[in-house]
């Protein structure tokens, strides 16, 4: 099969890679672009560790073909911080100890960012259902939910004062 | 030399007839005791410390150089695993 | 964030600083095992058996070898023949032959997914293609999955040479029962005859899996001179070194194992499945080789937790004193003899003062993957039976379930699990805290029920090495060999900073490879903060002694006249006017006072104490569907003393939720052909965020007098009580006792319907 040449935008920069037709976007990000922040926990869209934003929409990158990235805009965990300044959700995850092993964390961070982009004031119920596609086996989710609530609170306050 | 009471349990009992019956042995420390027990049940020495641990008077004892108290009870138990 | 902040007398212990490895883990920079790349690395893949039980007549790899891009193929023929040898893995022992056979089937395949061959190729696509070209001729054998069926005399035999240990006289025929154990105290029949109330039942649950999100992966590079590097995700780099060297018959010093960041383990990453195979592929190809499991491979071919079938009978006096317990346990240990029922025996009944008991237990091998450790391994299963029955007993006698437990709870000075007596345990304190918690007296809604259960875990000590050294500016480096699976770098930094009386941020912690520091046992058994912590504290104390001597030299006073406090040496010689030398000044001059300041501590402590936990759960059962919702959950635990309060709570919350998943959803399901039917997260359903409420934690702190800061092990005991806690809550909500897990909607619905 002919390999595909893909031009895309990743975290604001143009990125180009050659991939197999059947290759997942996750494999291309990790293998071709060395962006190993997105993780593979299942390869079947069940664990959410590979969550990225594709044209602003939250997707499991293991379920997207790499070739589909042509001309699209991709955001991964590596692009969340503004230089060395962490995104509020990254900072709050640390402050609340919302990670233990940290393997699921990139997926949770991207999913949380997507949630708060859509809904700046989610209820606990909304947070829990939005994040239900991201598996964490270490924390029992308690500290994750609290970190998300606290992030939302801070970002709302910042908007008010801005 | 102290005379101690050997209480083999679980896998340890296998080496001494399997019934778990207690018996007496004489040794100054656990190194000597392992030698004595290995002579009695060949192969015991290899399992001791790997598969089996000793509790001397109820305290798990990893320092085999410590003198064994006279009349001590030496319980031999299977090592168990944590996650 | 609901625990007390730094306690009086401590500056760091009990606080919640940000973990030192935090930024790497929220920015995607941290390197986990599937992320690691070595120059020139090949991609490996493993061919796995589609049959649960079959003899391998032959394997033809010639077509695969001819595929361009294939650089090496390995089968059982490439593994050295091993003599039966027991080796220490984690804290338990295993036979090295079984470790080897879990890496690669030898002669027979024993479970669906058993490895039969491996390939290394220039790409993952070619490696996958090559697997399809390997021809394996199987003679399919009858298989057995069920415990009772496997125990039958005419059952298909997994191991023709296996006879039951622990039975007198020694059986002359092989069987699927590797182990029988028993322990009795007093006359149970007589005691139960006097009981005012007796509860009797059969309890069961299938195998479950640890479900770590990061699949197993490693890269191995084995050079022609015999020296090798392994990069992997593991709870213990030293156990990887020892097992790989033993399986391959090579020198341990020739293997340098670098532990990468680990994406969860829960006991499941204290052994090897891939590393010896990757080593052999690397030796054959002359290049580094990556092997990584898919999620399906993790479920089919790693080490789950045993399923059980337990018969339990228990009786008490009218006022609730436990008289006798008759316990019979069968643990399904999968394809190889393992540590199953041996642990059940010592984690079943020792939290209560039974007048008498009789315990009998059997391990049973079946055509499923061999079990491995899963958080308080083998304790939750038997605790489910015991604590369900205790609950029923309390109900029957009309006694509050916590009250009944309080009447029988062991206290310091009661007999311990290995003879001797129990030390400063906090069981009664946990029960009292549960009774006093507002959750326990809160009103319940319709279709809701409340359950409680209590349990213990022995915890562990064992060998650890830690090194502490000063940088020239007085900042401090701590190095250990204990992989950080849930925040232990932070705990080590807190303990070092506390000992040295310096800021937390002045201490940085590194997890070293096996060639850079001396031996440490695995991160497991709830031992790390306790045992490796002791090594860190001891090394830090040595650093203080050295710094005092150096300061004495700088001042020209006797070392006895130097004290340490607030991160500086204090001169007690009145002539010197209370002078002070901060750590930075001592460090800056260390090469003028005798050379680098560095210390290593090597410890092997066993003065750990068991952990106790009491959980409370409110469940709501939908009578129309049998669906259970956890509406409120509280976990109370004696932690000794919390070093990092957040990560202590996190262990309790995470353990509780794994236990909730075990109770409600999780199960290995095999089809009639003996194949695992649910090898993915869609069908092996671990709890998700929307399944749960907040998990309230209460940390009871009854310090361990043998640890400088009072640490007891925390990580494992929280998975033990949830099974019975949830089952007790569901039984109350549904109005019918259910003794089989998981409490899936269909099972609960049928139970509700069958009660009429």
Short mmCIF file of C-alpha atoms in Angstrom, two decimals, chain A:
data_model
loop_
_atom_site.label_atom_id
_atom_site.label_comp_id
_atom_site.label_asym_id
_atom_site.label_seq_id
_atom_site.Cartn_x
_atom_site.Cartn_y
_atom_site.Cartn_z
CA UNK A 1 0.00 0.00 0.00
CA UNK A 2 1.18 3.50 -0.74
CA UNK A 3 2.26 5.57 2.18
CA UNK A 4 0.46 8.83 2.83
CA UNK A 5 2.04 12.25 3.16
CA UNK A 6 0.24 14.40 5.70
CA UNK A 7 0.52 18.11 6.43
CA UNK A 8 -1.20 19.24 9.59
CA UNK A 9 -0.99 21.72 12.44
CA UNK A 10 0.03 20.45 15.84
CA UNK A 11 0.00 22.76 18.84
CA UNK A 12 0.20 25.78 16.56
CA UNK A 13 3.08 24.58 14.40
CA UNK A 14 3.00 23.02 10.96
CA UNK A 15 3.88 19.36 11.10
CA UNK A 16 4.50 16.92 8.27
CA UNK A 17 4.81 13.18 8.34
CA UNK A 18 4.56 10.08 6.17
CA UNK A 19 2.35 7.31 7.47
CA UNK A 20 0.83 3.95 6.62
CA UNK A 21 -2.77 4.16 5.37
CA UNK A 22 -4.00 2.16 8.35
CA UNK A 23 -1.93 3.99 10.94
CA UNK A 24 -3.74 5.71 13.80
CA UNK A 25 -3.25 9.38 14.51
CA UNK A 26 -2.04 8.35 17.98
CA UNK A 27 0.72 6.22 16.46
CA UNK A 28 1.69 9.06 14.13
CA UNK A 29 1.83 11.58 16.99
CA UNK A 30 3.84 9.24 19.17
CA UNK A 31 5.98 7.50 16.56
CA UNK A 32 6.38 10.00 13.71
CA UNK A 33 6.32 13.27 15.65
CA UNK A 34 7.77 12.03 18.97
CA UNK A 35 4.85 13.56 20.86
CA UNK A 36 4.57 10.75 23.41
CA UNK A 37 2.47 12.73 25.87
CA UNK A 38 -0.69 11.16 24.43
CA UNK A 39 -0.80 7.57 25.73
CA UNK A 40 -2.20 4.31 24.46
CA UNK A 41 -4.03 2.41 27.19
CA UNK A 42 -6.33 0.34 25.00
CA UNK A 43 -6.21 1.23 21.30
CA UNK A 44 -10.00 0.88 21.12
CA UNK A 45 -11.34 4.20 22.36
CA UNK A 46 -12.28 2.87 25.79
CA UNK A 47 -9.70 4.50 28.10
CA UNK A 48 -9.27 8.07 26.84
CA UNK A 49 -5.52 8.22 27.55
CA UNK A 50 -4.97 9.32 23.93
CA UNK A 51 -7.50 12.17 24.05
CA UNK A 52 -6.61 15.15 21.84
CA UNK A 53 -8.49 18.04 20.29
CA UNK A 54 -9.04 17.81 16.53
CA UNK A 55 -10.33 21.10 15.17
CA UNK A 56 -11.33 21.87 18.75
CA UNK A 57 -13.34 18.68 19.22
CA UNK A 58 -12.32 16.06 21.77
CA UNK A 59 -11.44 12.73 20.12
CA UNK A 60 -9.61 9.53 20.96
CA UNK A 61 -6.62 9.78 18.65
CA UNK A 62 -6.36 5.97 18.54
CA UNK A 63 -9.67 5.95 16.64
CA UNK A 64 -8.63 8.53 14.04
CA UNK A 65 -6.55 7.62 11.00
CA UNK A 66 -3.33 9.58 10.78
CA UNK A 67 -4.21 10.49 7.21
CA UNK A 68 -7.38 12.22 8.46
CA UNK A 69 -5.20 14.85 10.10
CA UNK A 70 -4.47 16.40 6.68
CA UNK A 71 -5.23 20.10 6.89
CA UNK A 72 -6.69 19.86 10.41
CA UNK A 73 -5.71 21.52 13.68
CA UNK A 74 -4.48 19.23 16.45
CA UNK A 75 -3.98 20.12 20.10
CA UNK A 76 -2.25 17.71 22.48
CA UNK A 77 -1.15 17.82 26.10
CA UNK A 78 2.25 19.11 24.96
CA UNK A 79 0.58 22.29 23.71
CA UNK A 80 -1.48 23.12 26.79
CA UNK A 81 1.06 25.19 28.69
CA UNK A 82 1.91 28.67 27.45
CA UNK A 83 5.65 28.28 27.28
CA UNK A 84 6.68 27.52 30.84
CA UNK A 85 3.39 28.80 32.29
CA UNK A 86 1.08 25.88 32.98
CA UNK A 87 -2.55 25.92 31.91
CA UNK A 88 -4.72 26.34 35.03
CA UNK A 89 -5.96 22.75 34.78
CA UNK A 90 -2.37 21.45 34.75
CA UNK A 91 -1.56 23.51 37.83
CA UNK A 92 -4.73 22.46 39.65
CA UNK A 93 -4.09 18.77 38.95
CA UNK A 94 -0.75 19.18 40.72
CA UNK A 95 -2.12 21.23 43.60
CA UNK A 96 -4.90 18.71 44.23
CA UNK A 97 -2.68 15.63 43.75
CA UNK A 98 -5.14 14.55 41.06
CA UNK A 99 -2.61 12.13 39.60
CA UNK A 100 -0.80 9.16 41.05
CA UNK A 101 0.93 7.25 38.28
CA UNK A 102 0.18 10.02 35.78
CA UNK A 103 -0.41 7.79 32.76
CA UNK A 104 -4.05 8.77 32.25
CA UNK A 105 -3.33 12.40 33.13
CA UNK A 106 -2.67 13.81 29.62
CA UNK A 107 -6.06 12.51 28.47
CA UNK A 108 -7.83 13.95 31.51
CA UNK A 109 -6.15 17.32 31.05
CA UNK A 110 -7.14 17.61 27.39
CA UNK A 111 -10.68 16.40 28.14
CA UNK A 112 -11.01 18.89 30.98
CA UNK A 113 -9.82 21.74 28.79
CA UNK A 114 -12.45 20.76 26.23
CA UNK A 115 -15.11 20.65 28.93
CA UNK A 116 -14.26 24.08 30.28
CA UNK A 117 -14.08 25.52 26.74
CA UNK A 118 -17.67 24.32 26.27
CA UNK A 119 -18.98 24.87 29.76
CA UNK A 120 -17.19 27.22 32.16
CA UNK A 121 -19.42 26.32 35.10
CA UNK A 122 -20.05 22.58 35.06
CA UNK A 123 -21.81 20.83 37.92
CA UNK A 124 -20.15 17.82 39.57
CA UNK A 125 -22.60 15.66 37.64
CA UNK A 126 -21.60 17.26 34.33
CA UNK A 127 -17.91 16.88 35.13
CA UNK A 128 -18.32 13.20 35.98
CA UNK A 129 -20.24 12.42 32.80
CA UNK A 130 -17.92 14.48 30.57
CA UNK A 131 -14.92 12.60 31.96
CA UNK A 132 -16.59 9.17 31.91
CA UNK A 133 -14.62 8.25 28.79
CA UNK A 134 -11.32 8.67 30.60
CA UNK A 135 -10.23 5.80 32.82
CA UNK A 136 -8.10 6.38 35.89
CA UNK A 137 -7.22 3.30 37.91
CA UNK A 138 -5.22 5.03 40.67
CA UNK A 139 -7.18 7.91 42.15
CA UNK A 140 -10.81 6.85 42.37
CA UNK A 141 -11.52 10.16 40.55
CA UNK A 142 -12.22 12.14 43.74
CA UNK A 143 -9.21 14.45 43.49
CA UNK A 144 -9.60 14.73 39.71
CA UNK A 145 -13.15 16.04 40.07
CA UNK A 146 -12.06 18.48 42.78
CA UNK A 147 -9.20 19.71 40.61
CA UNK A 148 -11.60 20.30 37.71
CA UNK A 149 -14.06 22.15 39.95
CA UNK A 150 -11.26 24.33 41.29
CA UNK A 151 -9.92 25.04 37.79
CA UNK A 152 -13.37 26.10 36.60
CA UNK A 153 -13.74 28.38 39.62
CA UNK A 154 -10.39 30.03 39.03
CA UNK A 155 -10.92 30.48 35.29
CA UNK A 156 -14.35 32.03 35.89
CA UNK A 157 -12.87 34.43 38.42
CA UNK A 158 -10.10 35.37 36.02
CA UNK A 159 -12.63 36.08 33.31
CA UNK A 160 -14.61 38.28 35.69
CA UNK A 161 -11.56 40.33 36.67
CA UNK A 162 -10.25 40.50 33.10
#
